[in-house]
PDB file of C-alpha atoms in Angstrom:
ATOM      1  CA  ASN W   1     111.953  96.740  94.657  1.00  0.00           C
ATOM      2  CA  ALA W   2     113.231  96.061  98.349  1.00  0.00           C
ATOM      3  CA  ASP W   3     114.493  99.682  98.788  1.00  0.00           C
ATOM      4  CA  CYS W   4     111.483 101.287  97.329  1.00  0.00           C
ATOM      5  CA  GLY W   5     109.138 101.241 100.401  1.00  0.00           C
ATOM      6  CA  GLU W   6     105.961 100.032 101.288  1.00  0.00           C
ATOM      7  CA  LYS W   7     103.891 102.029  98.897  1.00  0.00           C
ATOM      8  CA  LYS W   8     105.887 101.787  95.726  1.00  0.00           C
ATOM      9  CA  MET W   9     107.126  99.258  93.638  1.00  0.00           C
ATOM     10  CA  MET W  10     109.376  99.316  89.982  1.00  0.00           C
ATOM     11  CA  VAL W  11     107.945  97.299  87.166  1.00  0.00           C
ATOM     12  CA  ARG W  12     109.911  96.498  84.059  1.00  0.00           C
ATOM     13  CA  ALA W  13     107.704  95.775  81.044  1.00  0.00           C
ATOM     14  CA  ALA W  14     108.075  95.369  77.268  1.00  0.00           C
ATOM     15  CA  GLU W  15     105.223  95.128  74.805  1.00  0.00           C
ATOM     16  CA  ASN W  16     105.098  91.607  72.976  1.00  0.00           C
ATOM     17  CA  LEU W  17     102.130  90.570  71.181  1.00  0.00           C
ATOM     18  CA  SER W  18     103.993  87.427  69.682  1.00  0.00           C
ATOM     19  CA  THR W  19     105.568  84.205  71.382  1.00  0.00           C
ATOM     20  CA  GLN W  20     108.672  85.463  70.623  1.00  0.00           C
ATOM     21  CA  PRO W  21     111.113  86.632  73.564  1.00  0.00           C
ATOM     22  CA  VAL W  22     111.486  90.369  73.812  1.00  0.00           C
ATOM     23  CA  ASP W  23     114.809  92.200  73.339  1.00  0.00           C
ATOM     24  CA  GLU W  24     116.046  93.707  76.614  1.00  0.00           C
ATOM     25  CA  ASP W  25     116.675  96.896  75.222  1.00  0.00           C
ATOM     26  CA  MET W  26     112.798  97.213  74.258  1.00  0.00           C
ATOM     27  CA  ARG W  27     111.712  96.920  78.015  1.00  0.00           C
ATOM     28  CA  LYS W  28     111.296  99.829  80.135  1.00  0.00           C
ATOM     29  CA  ASN W  29     110.907 100.618  84.034  1.00  0.00           C
ATOM     30  CA  TYR W  30     107.942 101.954  85.417  1.00  0.00           C
ATOM     31  CA  SER W  31     107.393 103.556  89.167  1.00  0.00           C
ATOM     32  CA  CYS W  32     103.917 102.504  90.413  1.00  0.00           C
ATOM     33  CA  GLU W  33     102.484 104.036  93.766  1.00  0.00           C
ATOM     34  CA  PRO W  34      98.714 103.830  95.049  1.00  0.00           C
ATOM     35  CA  GLN W  35      98.147 107.293  93.618  1.00  0.00           C
ATOM     36  CA  LYS W  36     100.586 107.416  90.518  1.00  0.00           C
ATOM     37  CA  CYS W  37     102.165 105.510  87.804  1.00  0.00           C
ATOM     38  CA  TYR W  38     105.187 106.795  85.364  1.00  0.00           C
ATOM     39  CA  THR W  39     107.763 105.564  82.904  1.00  0.00           C
ATOM     40  CA  LEU W  40     111.017 105.951  84.461  1.00  0.00           C
ATOM     41  CA  LYS W  41     114.313 107.662  82.822  1.00  0.00           C
ATOM     42  CA  CYS W  42     116.465 105.057  83.749  1.00  0.00           C
ATOM     43  CA  THR W  43     117.338 101.620  82.315  1.00  0.00           C
ATOM     44  CA  ASP W  44     118.894  98.668  83.590  1.00  0.00           C
ATOM     45  CA  ASP W  45     122.150  99.898  82.172  1.00  0.00           C
ATOM     46  CA  ASP W  46     122.554 102.802  84.427  1.00  0.00           C
ATOM     47  CA  ASP W  47     124.525 102.089  87.471  1.00  0.00           C
ATOM     48  CA  ASP W  48     122.031 103.627  89.897  1.00  0.00           C
ATOM     49  CA  LEU W  49     118.173 103.642  89.556  1.00  0.00           C
ATOM     50  CA  PHE W  50     116.834 106.932  89.940  1.00  0.00           C
ATOM     51  CA  ASP W  51     113.312 107.941  90.367  1.00  0.00           C
ATOM     52  CA  GLU W  52     112.968 110.384  87.505  1.00  0.00           C
ATOM     53  CA  LYS W  53     109.994 110.477  85.014  1.00  0.00           C
ATOM     54  CA  LEU W  54     110.711 110.044  81.507  1.00  0.00           C
ATOM     55  CA  GLU W  55     110.264 113.755  79.668  1.00  0.00           C
ATOM     56  CA  GLU W  56     108.020 112.878  77.086  1.00  0.00           C
ATOM     57  CA  THR W  57     105.635 110.811  79.091  1.00  0.00           C
ATOM     58  CA  GLN W  58     102.834 111.711  81.878  1.00  0.00           C
ATOM     59  CA  PHE W  59     101.393 110.654  85.044  1.00  0.00           C
ATOM     60  CA  HIS W  60      98.739 108.132  85.183  1.00  0.00           C
ATOM     61  CA  PRO W  61      96.263 106.781  88.093  1.00  0.00           C
ATOM     62  CA  ASP W  62      97.397 103.344  87.355  1.00  0.00           C
ATOM     63  CA  LEU W  63      99.724 101.037  85.757  1.00  0.00           C
ATOM     64  CA  PHE W  64      97.227 100.094  83.365  1.00  0.00           C
ATOM     65  CA  HIS W  65      96.683 103.630  81.720  1.00  0.00           C
ATOM     66  CA  CYS W  66     100.673 104.429  82.065  1.00  0.00           C
ATOM     67  CA  LEU W  67     101.424 101.162  79.856  1.00  0.00           C
ATOM     68  CA  LYS W  68      98.781 102.145  77.568  1.00  0.00           C
ATOM     69  CA  GLU W  69     100.831 105.351  77.129  1.00  0.00           C
ATOM     70  CA  GLY W  70     103.537 104.117  74.668  1.00  0.00           C
ATOM     71  CA  ALA W  71     101.830 100.807  73.482  1.00  0.00           C
ATOM     72  CA  SER W  72     100.911 100.321  69.791  1.00  0.00           C
ATOM     73  CA  SER W  73      97.373 100.348  68.294  1.00  0.00           C
ATOM     74  CA  ASP W  74      97.643  96.585  68.286  1.00  0.00           C
ATOM     75  CA  ALA W  75      98.575  96.498  72.062  1.00  0.00           C
ATOM     76  CA  ILE W  76      95.706  99.325  72.904  1.00  0.00           C
ATOM     77  CA  ALA W  77      93.161  96.947  71.507  1.00  0.00           C
ATOM     78  CA  ALA W  78      94.103  93.768  72.999  1.00  0.00           C
ATOM     79  CA  MET W  79      94.174  95.435  76.458  1.00  0.00           C
ATOM     80  CA  SER W  80      91.194  97.335  75.517  1.00  0.00           C
ATOM     81  CA  SER W  81      89.467  94.008  75.283  1.00  0.00           C
ATOM     82  CA  THR W  82      90.574  92.935  78.987  1.00  0.00           C
ATOM     83  CA  PRO W  83      87.877  93.921  81.724  1.00  0.00           C
ATOM     84  CA  TYR W  84      89.325  96.829  83.668  1.00  0.00           C
ATOM     85  CA  GLY W  85      88.092  95.074  86.912  1.00  0.00           C
ATOM     86  CA  PHE W  86      90.835  92.305  86.247  1.00  0.00           C
ATOM     87  CA  VAL W  87      93.451  94.732  85.692  1.00  0.00           C
ATOM     88  CA  ASP W  88      92.802  96.450  88.766  1.00  0.00           C
ATOM     89  CA  ASN W  89      92.373  93.244  91.045  1.00  0.00           C
ATOM     90  CA  ILE W  90      95.944  92.075  89.723  1.00  0.00           C
ATOM     91  CA  SER W  91      97.124  95.374  90.814  1.00  0.00           C
ATOM     92  CA  THR W  92      95.774  95.595  94.038  1.00  0.00           C
ATOM     93  CA  TRP W  93      97.131  91.630  94.634  1.00  0.00           C
ATOM     94  CA  LEU W  94     100.649  92.691  93.711  1.00  0.00           C
ATOM     95  CA  PHE W  95     100.746  95.560  95.866  1.00  0.00           C
ATOM     96  CA  ALA W  96      99.212  94.080  98.700  1.00  0.00           C
ATOM     97  CA  THR W  97     101.417  90.853  98.648  1.00  0.00           C
ATOM     98  CA  LYS W  98     104.538  92.491  97.445  1.00  0.00           C
ATOM     99  CA  VAL W  99     105.625  89.333  95.050  1.00  0.00           C
ATOM    100  CA  LEU W 100     107.523  91.875  92.848  1.00  0.00           C
ATOM    101  CA  THR W 101     109.520  92.722  96.065  1.00  0.00           C
ATOM    102  CA  PHE W 102     112.687  90.454  95.289  1.00  0.00           C
ATOM    103  CA  SER W 103     112.095  89.440  91.617  1.00  0.00           C
TER     104      SER W 103
END
């Protein structure tokens, strides 16, 4: 994230509806900008991180909708019960504070 610049951040996430840890191979990388988010083709096993969109995915206006694209029906139900305003505020806060810059 330190190399992404001011208007972009990389997020690594995985679906987890249990209290058990998620395997590393279940995690995906996402590119987030103020106007679009998308799933990245690269994994943490790649030597270089590259900004290439995964072929079978789409561009989305925000991380909330990007994560819903690859989620299970149970995860979508859980996400749908979360107020969008809350998710939007968290996203705004993350971009404003760049809390993920050095994580």
